[in-house]
XYZ file of C-alpha atoms in Angstrom:
84
model
C 105.350 130.560 50.027
C 107.538 133.583 49.300
C 107.630 134.520 53.008
C 108.649 130.967 53.900
C 111.472 131.003 51.362
C 112.739 134.397 52.518
C 112.632 133.252 56.148
C 114.609 130.153 55.272
C 117.234 132.213 53.438
C 117.546 134.567 56.417
C 117.969 131.678 58.851
C 120.656 130.106 56.669
C 122.551 133.393 56.373
C 122.473 133.870 60.137
C 123.672 130.310 60.693
C 126.617 130.811 58.353
C 127.502 134.095 60.059
C 127.376 132.424 63.468
C 129.922 129.814 62.401
C 132.251 132.228 60.642
C 135.471 132.613 62.529
C 137.095 135.817 63.678
C 139.826 136.773 61.229
C 142.758 137.591 63.488
C 144.474 139.495 60.670
C 141.662 142.008 60.226
C 139.689 142.007 63.489
C 139.785 145.041 65.707
C 139.920 145.082 69.486
C 136.144 144.927 69.878
C 135.716 141.914 67.603
C 138.630 140.081 69.229
C 136.980 140.583 72.625
C 134.069 138.440 71.417
C 136.359 135.422 71.755
C 136.255 133.514 75.063
C 139.090 134.470 77.384
C 140.078 137.523 75.342
C 139.548 140.768 77.198
C 140.584 144.248 76.227
C 144.272 143.908 77.144
C 144.747 140.629 75.244
C 142.823 141.979 72.258
C 145.036 145.081 72.241
C 148.122 142.858 72.495
C 146.967 140.869 69.456
C 146.455 144.027 67.401
C 149.804 145.461 68.548
C 151.621 142.235 67.710
C 150.027 142.183 64.271
C 150.987 145.815 63.626
C 154.597 145.189 64.658
C 155.093 141.765 63.038
C 152.669 141.637 60.133
C 149.785 139.273 59.566
C 149.553 135.933 61.314
C 150.380 133.068 58.967
C 148.526 130.472 61.052
C 146.065 130.657 63.909
C 148.651 128.942 66.111
C 150.864 132.028 65.727
C 148.555 133.676 68.265
C 150.541 131.862 70.948
C 153.453 134.189 70.149
C 151.413 137.066 71.602
C 152.182 137.755 75.253
C 149.302 136.466 77.374
C 148.061 133.941 74.819
C 149.205 130.526 75.927
C 148.092 127.050 74.985
C 145.086 127.094 77.340
C 143.709 130.336 75.910
C 144.451 129.159 72.392
C 142.538 125.901 73.005
C 139.469 127.936 74.020
C 139.480 130.059 70.861
C 141.115 127.888 68.196
C 137.818 126.740 66.664
C 136.642 130.341 66.388
C 139.633 132.025 64.761
C 140.985 132.087 61.221
C 143.718 133.910 59.350
C 141.772 134.492 56.153
C 143.079 134.030 52.652
């Protein structure tokens, strides 16, 4: 019974982690590249923009980054967050 409970807890933790969004205010280049349509150059542009302009207030602010248009944003919008 204990093994079953521990397995269930592990599965639930993994499920929560899988649905957690990428925080665009803290993510590094490597983590940003996990988003669909975001390669190294776009990830670097996001980090550079954040360093020069401060934290993003909303996820939609990503579209202010050169190379991130509405189509790219649509692909990643469900997977990004700005944190609290």
